[in-house]
Short mmCIF file of C-alpha atoms and ligand atoms in Angstrom, two decimals:
data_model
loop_
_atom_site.label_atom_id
_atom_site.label_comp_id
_atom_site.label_asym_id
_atom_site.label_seq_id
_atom_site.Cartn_x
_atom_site.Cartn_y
_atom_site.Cartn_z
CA UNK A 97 88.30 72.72 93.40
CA UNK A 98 88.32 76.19 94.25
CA UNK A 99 85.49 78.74 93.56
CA UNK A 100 85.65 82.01 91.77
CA UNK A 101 83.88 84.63 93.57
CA UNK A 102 83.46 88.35 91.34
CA UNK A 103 81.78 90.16 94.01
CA UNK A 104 84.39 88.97 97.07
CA UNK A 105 87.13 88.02 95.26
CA UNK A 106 90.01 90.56 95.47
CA UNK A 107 91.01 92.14 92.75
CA UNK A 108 93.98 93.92 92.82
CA UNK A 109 94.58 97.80 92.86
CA UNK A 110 96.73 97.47 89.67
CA UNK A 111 94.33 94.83 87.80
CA UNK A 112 91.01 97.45 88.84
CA UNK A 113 93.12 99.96 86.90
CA UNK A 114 94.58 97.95 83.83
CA UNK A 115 90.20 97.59 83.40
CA UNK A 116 89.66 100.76 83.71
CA UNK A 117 92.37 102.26 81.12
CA UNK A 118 91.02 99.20 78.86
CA UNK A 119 87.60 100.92 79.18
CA UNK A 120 88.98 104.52 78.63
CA UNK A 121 90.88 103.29 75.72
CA UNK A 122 88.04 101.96 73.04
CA UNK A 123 85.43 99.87 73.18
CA UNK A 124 85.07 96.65 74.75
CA UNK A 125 83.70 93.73 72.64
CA UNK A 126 80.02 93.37 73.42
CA UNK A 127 80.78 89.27 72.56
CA UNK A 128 83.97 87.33 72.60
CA UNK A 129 84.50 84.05 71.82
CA UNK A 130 87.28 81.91 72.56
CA UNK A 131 88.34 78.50 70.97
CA UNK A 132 90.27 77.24 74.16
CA UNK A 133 93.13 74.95 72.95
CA UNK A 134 96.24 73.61 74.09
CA UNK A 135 95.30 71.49 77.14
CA UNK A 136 96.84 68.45 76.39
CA UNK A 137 99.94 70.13 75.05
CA UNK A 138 100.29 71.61 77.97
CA UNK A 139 99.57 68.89 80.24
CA UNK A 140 102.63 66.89 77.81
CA UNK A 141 105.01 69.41 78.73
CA UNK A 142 105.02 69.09 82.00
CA UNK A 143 104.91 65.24 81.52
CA UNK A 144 101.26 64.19 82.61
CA UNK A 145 98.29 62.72 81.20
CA UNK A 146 96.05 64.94 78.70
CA UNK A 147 93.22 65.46 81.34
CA UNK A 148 95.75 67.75 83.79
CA UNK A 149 95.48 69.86 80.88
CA UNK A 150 92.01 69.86 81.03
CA UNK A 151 91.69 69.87 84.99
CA UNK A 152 93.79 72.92 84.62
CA UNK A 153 91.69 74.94 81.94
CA UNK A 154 89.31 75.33 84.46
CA UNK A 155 91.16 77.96 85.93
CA UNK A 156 91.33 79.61 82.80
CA UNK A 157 87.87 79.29 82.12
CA UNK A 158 87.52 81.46 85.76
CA UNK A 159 89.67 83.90 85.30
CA UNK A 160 88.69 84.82 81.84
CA UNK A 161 84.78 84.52 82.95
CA UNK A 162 85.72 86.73 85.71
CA UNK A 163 87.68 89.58 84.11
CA UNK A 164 84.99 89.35 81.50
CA UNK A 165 82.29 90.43 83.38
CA UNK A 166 84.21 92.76 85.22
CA UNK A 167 84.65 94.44 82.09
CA UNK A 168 81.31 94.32 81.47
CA UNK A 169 81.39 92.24 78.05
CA UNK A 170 77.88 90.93 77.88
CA UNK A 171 77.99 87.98 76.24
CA UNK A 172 80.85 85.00 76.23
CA UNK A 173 80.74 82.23 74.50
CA UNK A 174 83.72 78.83 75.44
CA UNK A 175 84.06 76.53 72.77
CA UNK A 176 84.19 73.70 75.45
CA UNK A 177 83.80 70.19 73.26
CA UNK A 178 83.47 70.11 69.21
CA UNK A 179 81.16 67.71 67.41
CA UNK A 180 84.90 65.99 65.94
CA UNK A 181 85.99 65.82 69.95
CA UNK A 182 83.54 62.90 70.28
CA UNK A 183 86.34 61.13 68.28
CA UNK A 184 89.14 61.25 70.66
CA UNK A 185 89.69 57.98 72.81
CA UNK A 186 87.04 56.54 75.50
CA UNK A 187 88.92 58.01 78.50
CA UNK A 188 89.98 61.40 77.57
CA UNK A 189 86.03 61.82 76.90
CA UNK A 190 85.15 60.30 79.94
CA UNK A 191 87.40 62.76 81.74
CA UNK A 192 86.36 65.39 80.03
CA UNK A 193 82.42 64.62 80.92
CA UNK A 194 83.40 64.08 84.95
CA UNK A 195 85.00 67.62 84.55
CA UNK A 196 82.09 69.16 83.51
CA UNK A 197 79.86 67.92 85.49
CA UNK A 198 82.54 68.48 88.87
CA UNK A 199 82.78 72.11 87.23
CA UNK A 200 79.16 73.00 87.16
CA UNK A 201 78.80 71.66 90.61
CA UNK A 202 81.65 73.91 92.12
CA UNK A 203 80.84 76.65 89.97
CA UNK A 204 76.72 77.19 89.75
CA UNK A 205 76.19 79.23 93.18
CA UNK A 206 79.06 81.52 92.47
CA UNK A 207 77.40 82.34 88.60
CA UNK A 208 74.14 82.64 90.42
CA UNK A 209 75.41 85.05 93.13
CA UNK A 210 77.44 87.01 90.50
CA UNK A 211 74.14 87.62 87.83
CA UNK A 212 75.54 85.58 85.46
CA UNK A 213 73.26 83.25 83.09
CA UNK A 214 74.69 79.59 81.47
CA UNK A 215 73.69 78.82 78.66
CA UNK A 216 74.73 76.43 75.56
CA UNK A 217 74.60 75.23 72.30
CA UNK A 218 75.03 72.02 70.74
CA UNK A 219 74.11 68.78 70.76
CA UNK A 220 73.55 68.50 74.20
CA UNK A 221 71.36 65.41 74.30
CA UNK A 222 74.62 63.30 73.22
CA UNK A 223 75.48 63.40 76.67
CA UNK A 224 75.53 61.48 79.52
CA UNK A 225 71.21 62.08 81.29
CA UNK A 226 73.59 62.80 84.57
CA UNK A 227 75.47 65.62 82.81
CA UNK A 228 72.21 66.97 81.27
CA UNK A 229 70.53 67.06 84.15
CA UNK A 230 72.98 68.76 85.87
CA UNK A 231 73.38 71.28 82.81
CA UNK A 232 69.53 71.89 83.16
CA UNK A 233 69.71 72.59 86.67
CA UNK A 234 72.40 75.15 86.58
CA UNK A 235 70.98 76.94 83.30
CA UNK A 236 67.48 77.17 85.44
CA UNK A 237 69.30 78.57 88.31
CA UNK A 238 70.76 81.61 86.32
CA UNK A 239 68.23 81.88 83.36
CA UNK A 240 67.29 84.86 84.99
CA UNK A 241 70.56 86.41 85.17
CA UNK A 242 71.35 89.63 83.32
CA UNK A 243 74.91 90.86 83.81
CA UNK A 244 76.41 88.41 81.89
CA UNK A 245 75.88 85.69 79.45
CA UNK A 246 78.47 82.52 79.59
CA UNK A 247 77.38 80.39 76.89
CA UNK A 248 79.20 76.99 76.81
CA UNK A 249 79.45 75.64 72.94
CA UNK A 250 78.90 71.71 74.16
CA UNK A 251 79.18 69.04 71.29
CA UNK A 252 79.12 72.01 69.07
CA UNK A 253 80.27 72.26 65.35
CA UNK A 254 79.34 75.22 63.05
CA UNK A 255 78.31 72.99 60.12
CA UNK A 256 76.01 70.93 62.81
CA UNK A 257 74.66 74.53 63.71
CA UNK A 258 73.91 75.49 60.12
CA UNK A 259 72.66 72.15 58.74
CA UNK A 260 69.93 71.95 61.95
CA UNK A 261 68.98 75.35 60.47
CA UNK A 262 68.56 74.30 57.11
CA UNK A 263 66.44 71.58 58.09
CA UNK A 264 64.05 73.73 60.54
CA UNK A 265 64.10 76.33 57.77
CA UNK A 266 63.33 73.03 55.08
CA UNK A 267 60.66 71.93 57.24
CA UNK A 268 58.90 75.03 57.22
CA UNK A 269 58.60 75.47 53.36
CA UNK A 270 57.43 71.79 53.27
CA UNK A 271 54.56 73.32 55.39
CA UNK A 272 54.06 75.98 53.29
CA UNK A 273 55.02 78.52 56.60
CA UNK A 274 57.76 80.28 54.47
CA UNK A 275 58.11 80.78 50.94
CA UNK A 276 61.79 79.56 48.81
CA UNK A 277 61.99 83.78 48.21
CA UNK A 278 61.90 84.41 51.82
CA UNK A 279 64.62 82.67 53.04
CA UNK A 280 67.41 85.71 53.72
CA UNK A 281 70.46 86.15 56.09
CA UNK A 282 67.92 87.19 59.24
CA UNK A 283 66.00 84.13 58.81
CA UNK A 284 69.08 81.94 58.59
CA UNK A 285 70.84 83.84 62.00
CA UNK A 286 67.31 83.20 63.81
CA UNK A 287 67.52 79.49 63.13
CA UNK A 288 71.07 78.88 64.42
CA UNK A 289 71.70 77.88 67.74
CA UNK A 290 72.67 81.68 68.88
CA UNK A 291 69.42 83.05 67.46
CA UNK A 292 69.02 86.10 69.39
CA UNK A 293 72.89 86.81 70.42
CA UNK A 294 74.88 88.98 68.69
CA UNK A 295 77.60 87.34 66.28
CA UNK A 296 81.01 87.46 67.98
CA UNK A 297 83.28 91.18 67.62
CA UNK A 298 86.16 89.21 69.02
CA UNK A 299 87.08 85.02 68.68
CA UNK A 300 90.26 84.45 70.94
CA UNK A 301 91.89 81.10 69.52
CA UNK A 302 95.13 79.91 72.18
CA UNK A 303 97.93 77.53 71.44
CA UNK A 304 99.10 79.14 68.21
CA UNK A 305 96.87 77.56 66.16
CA UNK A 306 95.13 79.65 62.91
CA UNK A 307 92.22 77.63 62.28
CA UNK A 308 88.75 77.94 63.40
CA UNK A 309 87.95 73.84 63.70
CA UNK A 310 84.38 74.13 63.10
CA UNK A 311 83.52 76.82 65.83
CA UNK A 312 80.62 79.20 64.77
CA UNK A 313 81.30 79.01 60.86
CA UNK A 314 78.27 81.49 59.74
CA UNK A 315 78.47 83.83 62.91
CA UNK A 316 82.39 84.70 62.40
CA UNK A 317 81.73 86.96 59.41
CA UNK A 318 83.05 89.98 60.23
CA UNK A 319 84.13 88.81 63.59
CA UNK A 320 87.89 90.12 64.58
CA UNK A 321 90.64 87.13 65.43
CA UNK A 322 93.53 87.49 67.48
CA UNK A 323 95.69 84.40 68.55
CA UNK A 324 98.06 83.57 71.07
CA UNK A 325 100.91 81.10 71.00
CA UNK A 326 99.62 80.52 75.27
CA UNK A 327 98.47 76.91 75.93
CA UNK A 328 94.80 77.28 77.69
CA UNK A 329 95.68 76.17 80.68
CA UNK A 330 97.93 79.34 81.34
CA UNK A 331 95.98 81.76 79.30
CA UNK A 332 95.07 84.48 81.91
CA UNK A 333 93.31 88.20 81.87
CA UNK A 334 96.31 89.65 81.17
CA UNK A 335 96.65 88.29 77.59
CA UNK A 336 92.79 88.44 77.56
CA UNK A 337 93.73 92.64 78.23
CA UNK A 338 96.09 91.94 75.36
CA UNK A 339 93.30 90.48 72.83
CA UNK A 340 90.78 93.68 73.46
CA UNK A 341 93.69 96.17 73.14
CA UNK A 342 94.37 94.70 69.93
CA UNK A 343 90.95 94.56 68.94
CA UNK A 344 90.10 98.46 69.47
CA UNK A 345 92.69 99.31 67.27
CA UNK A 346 91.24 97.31 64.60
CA UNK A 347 89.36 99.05 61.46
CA UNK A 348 86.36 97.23 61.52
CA UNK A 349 85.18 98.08 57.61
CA UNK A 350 82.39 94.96 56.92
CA UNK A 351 83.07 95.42 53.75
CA UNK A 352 82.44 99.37 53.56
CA UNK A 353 85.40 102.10 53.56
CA UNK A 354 86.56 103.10 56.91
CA UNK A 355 85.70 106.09 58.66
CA UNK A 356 88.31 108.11 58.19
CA UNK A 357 87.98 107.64 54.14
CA UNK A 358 83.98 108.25 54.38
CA UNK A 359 83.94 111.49 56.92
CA UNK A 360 86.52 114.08 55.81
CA UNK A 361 86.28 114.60 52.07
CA UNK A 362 85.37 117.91 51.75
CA UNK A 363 83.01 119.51 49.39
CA UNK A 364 85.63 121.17 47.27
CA UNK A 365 86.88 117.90 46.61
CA UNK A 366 83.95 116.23 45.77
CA UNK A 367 82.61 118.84 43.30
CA UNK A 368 85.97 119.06 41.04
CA UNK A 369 85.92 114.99 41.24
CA UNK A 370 82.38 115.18 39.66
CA UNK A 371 83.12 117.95 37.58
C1 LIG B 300 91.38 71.94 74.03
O1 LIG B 300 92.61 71.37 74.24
C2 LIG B 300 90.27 71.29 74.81
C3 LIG B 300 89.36 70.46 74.00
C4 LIG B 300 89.35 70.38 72.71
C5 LIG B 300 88.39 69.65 74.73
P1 LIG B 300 93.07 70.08 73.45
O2 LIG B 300 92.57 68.88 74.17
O3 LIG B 300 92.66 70.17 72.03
O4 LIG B 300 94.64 70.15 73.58
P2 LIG B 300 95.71 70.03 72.40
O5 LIG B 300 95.27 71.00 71.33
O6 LIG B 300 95.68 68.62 71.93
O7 LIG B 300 96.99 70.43 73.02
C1 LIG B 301 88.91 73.04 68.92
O1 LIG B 301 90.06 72.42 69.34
C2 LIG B 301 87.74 72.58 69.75
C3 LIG B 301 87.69 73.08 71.09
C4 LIG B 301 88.49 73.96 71.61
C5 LIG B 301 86.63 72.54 71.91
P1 LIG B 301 90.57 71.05 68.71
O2 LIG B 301 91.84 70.72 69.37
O3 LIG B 301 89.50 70.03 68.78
O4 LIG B 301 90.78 71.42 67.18
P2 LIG B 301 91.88 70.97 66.14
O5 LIG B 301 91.88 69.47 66.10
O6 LIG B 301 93.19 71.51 66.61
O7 LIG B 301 91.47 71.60 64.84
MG1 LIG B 302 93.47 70.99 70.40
#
């Protein structure tokens, strides 16, 4: 398996400027995340087993981490393996642990040389000790990092996440720690799994699908979606270009009236409407 390198790998001429008239253009998302699906479609196509599918995201996952930081997005989070994929037969999951844990062995110098830090969330302690203990060892090797965050959603679901935080949050009243009354939206953010991150601006979802199959349920508020019909394995930067140009021409409102109904009425205006 090949490593991705950012500092010495060569970026070309025309993909340094495509960044750069992404960064002139708007901004870019300070946190995307990306439910990466299609694998085994992809891997049916061309007439293999499911796990080429998988063996081949992990180019994706590269070249998207890359570009990423490149762009200087500061936090991305891969939704890697739900809660519901535990379900899926013996030797896809099976395949799916070796990859991991051949990923993260290929992969951990290069996102230590590059400043970027590994994190996850999820259920982590349903795996395999060898695949934890390689997790912990590349997550201490970075956790110092600061250019970018990769966080790896690992035996993740987004009712897990807020149920663990209801019973944290449960087990604190029981204590007498926090009061019913004090329970607000803050509270319940710090208790999830991405307490301190922000909550996604962008969520990326490949293979044409238009569901969010349990990803990060209470974080994806206000977050913006864009799909593509591309199966993961062939999902590159330049669609990834694609999702943030799309995304800075979005009218983020949460709720309130945009910008360009809130700045411009002039006084006239106002004072016959409240006349
Ligand atoms: C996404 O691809 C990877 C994981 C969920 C682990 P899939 O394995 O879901 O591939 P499709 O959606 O069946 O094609
Ligand atoms: C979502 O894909 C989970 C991951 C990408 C890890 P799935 O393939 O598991 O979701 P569904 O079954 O299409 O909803
Ligand atoms: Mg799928």
């Amino acid at each position: 398996m090949t490593t991705f390198d950012i500092t010495n790998s060569k970026q070309s001429e025309e993909d340094k400027a495509l960044q750069e008239a992404l960064k002139a253009s708007g901004a870019i998302p300070e946190h995307i995340a990306v439910i990466m699906d299609g694998n085994g479609r992809w891997a049916q196509q061309k007439g293999g087993l499911r796990i080429l599918g998988h063996r081949n995201g992990v180019a994706s996952v590269r070249d998207i981490t890359e570009s990423c930081a490149q762009l200087g997005v500061k936090h991305l989070t891969l939704y890697a393996f739900s809660t519901e994929n535990w379900g899926r037969p013996e030797e896809e999951v099976n395949g799916l642990m070796k990859l991991l844990v051949a990923t993260l062995e290929s992969e951990a110098e290069t996102l230590r040389r590059n400043n970027i830090r590994l994190v996850t969330i999820g259920q982590c302690d349903r795996f395999p000790a060898d695949i934890q203990k390689k997790l912990d060892e590349v997550k201490a090797l970075t956790a110092d990092n600061t250019h970018m965050e990769l966080c790896l959603a690992l035996s993740y679901s987004g009712r897990w996440d807020i149920t663990q935080a209801v019973q944290h949050i449960a087990q604190k009243v029981a204590e007498g720690t926090v009061l019913p009354h004090e329970i607000d939206d803050d509270m319940i953010s710090e208790h999830l799994a991405t307490a301190g991150k922000p909550d996604p601006d962008l969520v990326i979802r490949t293979s044409g699908e238009f569901r969010v199959s349990n990803f990060l349920l209470w974080q994806l508020a206000y977050s913006e979606f864009f799909v593509s019909a591309t199966f993961w394995p062939d999902f590159r930067r330049d669609e990834l270009y694609n999702a943030i140009e799309s995304f800075q021409q979005r009218d983020r409102r949460f709720g309130k009236l945009s910008k360009r109904h809130t700045k411009s009425i002039p006084s006239s205006v106002i004072r016959t409407l409240m006349s």
